[in-house]
Tab-separated table of C-alpha atoms and ligand atoms in Angstrom:
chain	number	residue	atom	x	y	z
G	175	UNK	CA	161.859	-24.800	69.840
G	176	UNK	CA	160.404	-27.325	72.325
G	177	UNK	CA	159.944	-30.706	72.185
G	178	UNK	CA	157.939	-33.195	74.665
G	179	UNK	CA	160.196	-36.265	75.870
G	180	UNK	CA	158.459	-38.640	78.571
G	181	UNK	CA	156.845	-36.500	80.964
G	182	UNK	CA	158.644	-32.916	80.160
G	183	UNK	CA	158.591	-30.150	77.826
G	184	UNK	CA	162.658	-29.047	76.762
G	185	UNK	CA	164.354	-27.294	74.443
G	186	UNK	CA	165.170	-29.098	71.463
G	187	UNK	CA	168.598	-29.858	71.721
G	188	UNK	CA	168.338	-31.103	75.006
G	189	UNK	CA	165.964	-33.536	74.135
G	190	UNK	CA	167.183	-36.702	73.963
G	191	UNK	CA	166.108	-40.748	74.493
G	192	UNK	CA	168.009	-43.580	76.115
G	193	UNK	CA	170.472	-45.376	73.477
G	194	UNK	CA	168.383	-48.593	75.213
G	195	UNK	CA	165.182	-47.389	73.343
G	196	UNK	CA	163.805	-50.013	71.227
G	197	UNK	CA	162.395	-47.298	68.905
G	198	UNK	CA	166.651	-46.850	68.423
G	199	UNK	CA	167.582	-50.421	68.934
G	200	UNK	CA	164.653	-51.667	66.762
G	201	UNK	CA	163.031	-49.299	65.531
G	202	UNK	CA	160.162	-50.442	67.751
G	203	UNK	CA	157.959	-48.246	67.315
G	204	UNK	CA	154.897	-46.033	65.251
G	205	UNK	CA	154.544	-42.182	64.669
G	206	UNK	CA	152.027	-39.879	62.841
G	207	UNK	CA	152.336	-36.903	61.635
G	208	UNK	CA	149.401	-34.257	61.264
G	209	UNK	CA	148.733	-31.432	59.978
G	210	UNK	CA	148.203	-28.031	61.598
G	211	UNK	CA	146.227	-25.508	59.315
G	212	UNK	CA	145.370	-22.154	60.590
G	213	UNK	CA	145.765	-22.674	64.075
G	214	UNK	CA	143.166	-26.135	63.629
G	215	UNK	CA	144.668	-29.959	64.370
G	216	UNK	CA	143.177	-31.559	60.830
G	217	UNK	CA	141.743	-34.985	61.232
G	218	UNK	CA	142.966	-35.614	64.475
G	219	UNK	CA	140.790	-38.327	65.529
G	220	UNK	CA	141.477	-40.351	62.373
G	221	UNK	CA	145.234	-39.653	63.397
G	222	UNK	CA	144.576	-40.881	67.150
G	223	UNK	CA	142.488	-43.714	65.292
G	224	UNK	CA	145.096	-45.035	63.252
G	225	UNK	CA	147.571	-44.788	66.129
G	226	UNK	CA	145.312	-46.828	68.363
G	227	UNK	CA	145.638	-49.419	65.570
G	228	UNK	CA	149.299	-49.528	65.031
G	229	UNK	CA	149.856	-49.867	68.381
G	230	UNK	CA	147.375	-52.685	69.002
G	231	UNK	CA	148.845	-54.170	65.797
G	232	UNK	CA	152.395	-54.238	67.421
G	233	UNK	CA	151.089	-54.303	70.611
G	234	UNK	CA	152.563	-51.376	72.166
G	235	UNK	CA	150.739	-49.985	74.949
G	236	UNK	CA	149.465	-46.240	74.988
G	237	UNK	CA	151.701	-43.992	76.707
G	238	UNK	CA	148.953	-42.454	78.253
G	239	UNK	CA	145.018	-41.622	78.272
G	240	UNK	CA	143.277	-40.862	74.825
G	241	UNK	CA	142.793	-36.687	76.183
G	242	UNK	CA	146.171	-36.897	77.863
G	243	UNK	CA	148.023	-37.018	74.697
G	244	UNK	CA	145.631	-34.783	72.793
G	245	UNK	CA	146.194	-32.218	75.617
G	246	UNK	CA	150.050	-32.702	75.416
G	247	UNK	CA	149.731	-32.722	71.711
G	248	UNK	CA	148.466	-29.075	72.473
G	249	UNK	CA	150.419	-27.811	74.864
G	250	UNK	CA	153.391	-28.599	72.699
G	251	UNK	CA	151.856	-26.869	69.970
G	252	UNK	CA	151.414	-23.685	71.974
G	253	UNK	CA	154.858	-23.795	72.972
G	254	UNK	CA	155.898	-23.540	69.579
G	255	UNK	CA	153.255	-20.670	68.682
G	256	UNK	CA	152.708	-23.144	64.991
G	257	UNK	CA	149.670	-21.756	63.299
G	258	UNK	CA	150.933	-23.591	60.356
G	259	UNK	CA	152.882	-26.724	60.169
G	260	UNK	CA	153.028	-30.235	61.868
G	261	UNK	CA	153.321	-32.292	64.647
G	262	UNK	CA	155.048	-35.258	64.947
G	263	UNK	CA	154.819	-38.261	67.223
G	264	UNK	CA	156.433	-41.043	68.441
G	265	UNK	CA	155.523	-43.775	70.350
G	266	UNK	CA	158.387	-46.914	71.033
G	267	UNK	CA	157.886	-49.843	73.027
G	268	UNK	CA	159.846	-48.252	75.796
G	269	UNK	CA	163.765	-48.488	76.962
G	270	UNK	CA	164.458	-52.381	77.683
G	271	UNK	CA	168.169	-53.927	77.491
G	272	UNK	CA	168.614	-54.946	74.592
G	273	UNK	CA	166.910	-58.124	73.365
G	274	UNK	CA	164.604	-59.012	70.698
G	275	UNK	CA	161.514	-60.447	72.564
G	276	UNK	CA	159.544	-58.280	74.339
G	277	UNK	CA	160.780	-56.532	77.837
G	278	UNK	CA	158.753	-57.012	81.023
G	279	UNK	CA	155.411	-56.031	81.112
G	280	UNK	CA	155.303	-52.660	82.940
G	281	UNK	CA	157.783	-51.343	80.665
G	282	UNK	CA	156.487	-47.633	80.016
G	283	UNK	CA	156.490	-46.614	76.025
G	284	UNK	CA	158.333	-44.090	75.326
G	285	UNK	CA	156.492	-40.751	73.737
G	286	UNK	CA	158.096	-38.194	71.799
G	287	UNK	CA	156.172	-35.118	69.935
G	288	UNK	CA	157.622	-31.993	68.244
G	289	UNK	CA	155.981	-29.612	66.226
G	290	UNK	CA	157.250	-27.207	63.385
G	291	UNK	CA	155.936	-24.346	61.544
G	292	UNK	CA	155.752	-24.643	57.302
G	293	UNK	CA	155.806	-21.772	55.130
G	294	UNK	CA	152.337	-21.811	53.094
G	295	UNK	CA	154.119	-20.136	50.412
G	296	UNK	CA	156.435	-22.807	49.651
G	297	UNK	CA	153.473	-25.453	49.591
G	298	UNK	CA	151.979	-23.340	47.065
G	299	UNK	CA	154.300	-22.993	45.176
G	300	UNK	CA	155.459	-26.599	45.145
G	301	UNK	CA	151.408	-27.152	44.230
G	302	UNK	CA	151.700	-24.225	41.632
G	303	UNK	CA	154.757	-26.522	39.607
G	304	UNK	CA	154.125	-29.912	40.361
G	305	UNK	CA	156.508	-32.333	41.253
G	306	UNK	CA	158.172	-35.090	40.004
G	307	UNK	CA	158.265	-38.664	41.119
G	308	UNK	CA	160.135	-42.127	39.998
G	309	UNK	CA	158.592	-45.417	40.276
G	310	UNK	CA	160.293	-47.915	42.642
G	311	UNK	CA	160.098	-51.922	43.166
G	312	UNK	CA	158.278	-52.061	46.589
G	313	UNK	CA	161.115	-54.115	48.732
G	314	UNK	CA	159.777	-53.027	52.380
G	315	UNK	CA	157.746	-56.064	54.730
G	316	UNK	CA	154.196	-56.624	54.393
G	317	UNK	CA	153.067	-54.437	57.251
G	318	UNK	CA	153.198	-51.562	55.722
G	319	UNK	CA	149.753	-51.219	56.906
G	320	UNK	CA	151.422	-49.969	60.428
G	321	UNK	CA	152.505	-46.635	60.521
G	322	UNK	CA	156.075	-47.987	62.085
G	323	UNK	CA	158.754	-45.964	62.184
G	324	UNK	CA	160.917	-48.184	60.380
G	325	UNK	CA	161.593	-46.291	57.082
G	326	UNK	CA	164.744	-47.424	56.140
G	327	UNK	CA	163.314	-48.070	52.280
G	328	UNK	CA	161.170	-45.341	51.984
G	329	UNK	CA	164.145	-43.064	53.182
G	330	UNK	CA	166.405	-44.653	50.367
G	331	UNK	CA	163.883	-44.564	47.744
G	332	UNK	CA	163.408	-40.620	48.525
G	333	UNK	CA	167.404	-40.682	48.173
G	334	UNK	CA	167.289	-42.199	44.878
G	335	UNK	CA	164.438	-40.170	43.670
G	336	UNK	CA	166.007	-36.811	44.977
G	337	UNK	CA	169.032	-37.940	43.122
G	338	UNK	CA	167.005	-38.340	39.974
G	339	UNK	CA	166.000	-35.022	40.313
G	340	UNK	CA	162.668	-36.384	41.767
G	341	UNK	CA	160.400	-35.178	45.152
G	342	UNK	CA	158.848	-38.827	45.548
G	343	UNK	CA	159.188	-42.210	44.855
G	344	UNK	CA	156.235	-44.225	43.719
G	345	UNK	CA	156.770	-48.054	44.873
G	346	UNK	CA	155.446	-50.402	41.870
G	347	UNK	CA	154.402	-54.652	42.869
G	348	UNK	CA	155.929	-57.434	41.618
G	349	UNK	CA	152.955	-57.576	39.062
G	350	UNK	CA	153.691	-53.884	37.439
G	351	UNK	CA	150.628	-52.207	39.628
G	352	UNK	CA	151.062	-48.928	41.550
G	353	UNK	CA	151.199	-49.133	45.550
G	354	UNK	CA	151.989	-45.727	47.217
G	355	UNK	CA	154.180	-43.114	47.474
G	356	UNK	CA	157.529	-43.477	49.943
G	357	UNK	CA	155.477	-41.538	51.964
G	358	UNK	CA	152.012	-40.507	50.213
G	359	UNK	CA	149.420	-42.195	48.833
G	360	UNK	CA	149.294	-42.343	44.893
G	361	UNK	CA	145.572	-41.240	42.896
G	362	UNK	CA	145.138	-41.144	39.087
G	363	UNK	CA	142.467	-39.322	37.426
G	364	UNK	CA	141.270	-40.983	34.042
G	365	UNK	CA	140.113	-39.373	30.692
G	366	UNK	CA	136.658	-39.583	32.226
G	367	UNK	CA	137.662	-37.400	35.030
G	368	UNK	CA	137.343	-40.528	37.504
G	369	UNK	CA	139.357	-40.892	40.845
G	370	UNK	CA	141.309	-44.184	41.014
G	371	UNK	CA	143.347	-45.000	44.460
G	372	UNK	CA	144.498	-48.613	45.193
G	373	UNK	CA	142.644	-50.354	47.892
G	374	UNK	CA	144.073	-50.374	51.078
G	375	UNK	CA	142.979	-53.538	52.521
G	376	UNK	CA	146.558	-54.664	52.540
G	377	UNK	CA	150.159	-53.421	50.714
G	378	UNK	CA	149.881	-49.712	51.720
G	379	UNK	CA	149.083	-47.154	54.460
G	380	UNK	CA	145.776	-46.072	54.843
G	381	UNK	CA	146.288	-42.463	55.034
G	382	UNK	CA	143.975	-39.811	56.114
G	383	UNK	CA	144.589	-37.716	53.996
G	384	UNK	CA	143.399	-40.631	51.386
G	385	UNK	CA	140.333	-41.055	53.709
G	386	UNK	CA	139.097	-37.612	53.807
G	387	UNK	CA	139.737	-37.265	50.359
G	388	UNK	CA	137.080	-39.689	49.494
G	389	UNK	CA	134.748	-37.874	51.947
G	390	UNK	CA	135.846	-34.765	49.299
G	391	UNK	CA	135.457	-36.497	46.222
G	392	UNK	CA	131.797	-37.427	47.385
G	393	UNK	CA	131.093	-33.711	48.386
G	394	UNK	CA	132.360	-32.096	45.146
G	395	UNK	CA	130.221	-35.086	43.354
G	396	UNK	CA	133.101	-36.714	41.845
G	397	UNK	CA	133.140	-40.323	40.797
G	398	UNK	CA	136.128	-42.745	43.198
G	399	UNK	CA	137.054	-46.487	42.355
G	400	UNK	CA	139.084	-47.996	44.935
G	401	UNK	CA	141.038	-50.454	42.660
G	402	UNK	CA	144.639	-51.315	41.372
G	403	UNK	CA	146.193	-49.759	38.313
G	404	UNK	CA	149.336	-50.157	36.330
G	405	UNK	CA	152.624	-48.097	35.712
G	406	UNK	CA	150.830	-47.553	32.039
G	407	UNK	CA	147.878	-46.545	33.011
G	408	UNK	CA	149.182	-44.257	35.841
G	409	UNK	CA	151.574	-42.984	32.289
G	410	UNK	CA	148.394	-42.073	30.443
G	411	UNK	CA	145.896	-40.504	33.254
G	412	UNK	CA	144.585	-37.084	32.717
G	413	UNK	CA	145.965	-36.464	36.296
G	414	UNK	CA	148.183	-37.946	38.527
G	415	UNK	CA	148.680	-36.962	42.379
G	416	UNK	CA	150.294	-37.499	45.890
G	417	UNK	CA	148.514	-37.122	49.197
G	418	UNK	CA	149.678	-36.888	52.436
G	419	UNK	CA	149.273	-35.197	56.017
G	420	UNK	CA	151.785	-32.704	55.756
G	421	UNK	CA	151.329	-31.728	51.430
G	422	UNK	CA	147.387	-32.649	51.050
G	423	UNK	CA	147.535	-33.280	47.603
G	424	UNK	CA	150.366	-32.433	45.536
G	425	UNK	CA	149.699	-33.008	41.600
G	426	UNK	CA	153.025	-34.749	39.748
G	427	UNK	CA	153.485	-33.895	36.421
G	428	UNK	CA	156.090	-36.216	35.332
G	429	UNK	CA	156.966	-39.784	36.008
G	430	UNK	CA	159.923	-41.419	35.812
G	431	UNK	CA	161.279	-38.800	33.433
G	432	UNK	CA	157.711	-38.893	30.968
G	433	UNK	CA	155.264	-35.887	31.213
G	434	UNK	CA	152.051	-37.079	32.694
G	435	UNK	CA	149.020	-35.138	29.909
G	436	UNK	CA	150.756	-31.740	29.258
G	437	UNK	CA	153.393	-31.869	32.097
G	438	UNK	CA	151.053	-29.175	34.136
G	439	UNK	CA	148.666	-29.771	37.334
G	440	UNK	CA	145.997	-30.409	36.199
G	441	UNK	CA	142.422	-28.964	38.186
G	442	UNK	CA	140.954	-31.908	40.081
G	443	UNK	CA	143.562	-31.540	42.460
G	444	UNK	CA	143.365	-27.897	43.015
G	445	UNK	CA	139.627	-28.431	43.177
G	446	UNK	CA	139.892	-31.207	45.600
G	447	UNK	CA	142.782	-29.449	47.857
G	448	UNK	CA	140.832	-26.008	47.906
G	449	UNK	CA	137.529	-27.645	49.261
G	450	UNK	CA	140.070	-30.180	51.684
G	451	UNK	CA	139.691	-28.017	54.743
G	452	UNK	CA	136.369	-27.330	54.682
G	453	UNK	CA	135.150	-30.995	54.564
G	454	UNK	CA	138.578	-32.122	56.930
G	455	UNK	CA	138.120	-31.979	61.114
G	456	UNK	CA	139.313	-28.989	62.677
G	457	UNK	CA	139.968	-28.756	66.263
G	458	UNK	CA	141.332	-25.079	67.779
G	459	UNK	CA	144.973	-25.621	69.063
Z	1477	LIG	N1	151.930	-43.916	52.683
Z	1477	LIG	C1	153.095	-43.806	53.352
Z	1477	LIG	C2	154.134	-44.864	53.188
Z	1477	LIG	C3	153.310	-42.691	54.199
Z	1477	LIG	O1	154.475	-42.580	54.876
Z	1477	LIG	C4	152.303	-41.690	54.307
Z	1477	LIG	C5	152.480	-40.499	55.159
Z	1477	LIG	O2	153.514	-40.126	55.584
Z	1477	LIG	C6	151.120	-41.838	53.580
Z	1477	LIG	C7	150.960	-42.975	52.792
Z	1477	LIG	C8	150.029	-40.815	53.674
Z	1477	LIG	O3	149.359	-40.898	54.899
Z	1477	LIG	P1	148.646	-39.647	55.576
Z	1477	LIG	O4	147.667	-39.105	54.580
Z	1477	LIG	O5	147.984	-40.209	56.777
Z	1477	LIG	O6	149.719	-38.661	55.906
């Protein structure tokens, strides 16, 4: 396995960071993750898109040129021979002694991408059961609109849901409405077979996988309402399901221990994740 670390492709144990990186120190930094799909990048510009933003959010400059990192992004890719899988990457605000404020201007950002190959077999047949999810009180910042990397919650409400015999957490506001998964975006499909997501204006990630989605939805002629909705009415949806880069859509069939309709998938999801690629951007490793 090879990784890309500032400048150089090595193996992956060797590569390492400075214990001075404020991605370590601070977790100063944002990532995204993407999907790879039959030897295509999916929805890479809407990844490269959002990154743009998170960094300008934080302001964090860009390690390098827009086509520089989409050729390393590649090349790191190819090194890895992943026809199916991922790629992860990292950019930090760069390796500073350690202080809160900002270090000098000049200070290069640190970039980190590896890449991994998934078994399709195993996302079918986690799509095939369904999974399970808890709900959560949402007790991360307010940015949560920046990819950052700091995931300290969402890694200890995974934790608590994977002790609860549970594959996701589903964080829940102060006011009993759904936000997202700990690292998906939440949809509900009501008895009239319409889409509901939460807006994401503010409170969650915008995902692309929630973006494309609605470009789906639209194609297959399905009705979408970007809007807010409760635990209860999440409870009693025809449908509930999870999307995300890395799973598309995976349906969840029971909630915090209660069977969502009959405790199956139901078909709006496997509708909407077989017609996913075809309507998603695909660009040839
Ligand atoms: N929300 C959170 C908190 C996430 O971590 C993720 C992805 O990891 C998502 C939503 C889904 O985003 P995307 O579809 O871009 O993967």
């Amino acid at each position: 396995k090879i990784a890309y670390v500032n400048g150089r492709y090595v193996t992956h144990s060797n590569a390492m960071v400075h214990i001075e990186d404020r991605g370590y120190q601070f977790a100063d930094g944002v990532y995204e993750v993407c999907e790879i799909r039959h030897g295509y990048i999916v929805d890479l510009t809407r990844h490269l898109n959002r990154l743009d933003r998170s960094l300008g959010e934080l302001r964090i400059a860009w390690p390098m040129s827009r086509n520089a990192l989409t050729q390393v992004i590649r090349e790191t890719l190819r090194r890895n021979r992943v026809r199916n899988g991922l790629f992860y990457m990292q950019v930090t605000r760069g390796v500073a002694r350690r202080d809160h404020v900002f270090p000098a201007e000049g200070t290069l950002p640190s970039l980190v991408i590896t890449a991994k190959s998934t078994d399709p077999a195993i996302i079918a047949k986690k799509n095939a059961r369904g999974i399970k999810a808890i709900t959560v009180p949402d007790n991360r910042w307010d940015r949560v609109d920046i990819k950052s990397v700091g995931l300290l919650p969402n890694a200890m409400a995974r934790q608590q849901a994977k002790e609860a015999g549970a594959q996701e957490a589903i964080y829940v506001d102060a006011a009993g409405m759904v936000k997202e998964g700990a690292a998906s975006n939440v949809w509900m499909v009501d008895r009239d077979g319409t889409l509901i997501t939460r807006p994401a204006e503010h409170g969650i990630l915008r995902g692309i996988t929630r973006t494309t989605l609605i470009d789906v939805g639209a194609k297959l002629g399905l009705t979408i309402e970007e809007r807010e909705f409760s635990v209860a009415e999440m409870l009693a949806a025809r449908e509930v399901f999870i999307t995300a880069a890395t799973s598309i859509c995976f349906p969840v069939v029971s909630i915090d221990g209660q069977s969502i309709a009959n405790g199956h998938p139901g078909s709006i999801s496997q509708k909407i994740r077989e017609a996913f690629f075809d309507v998603a951007e695909k660009i040839a490793i």
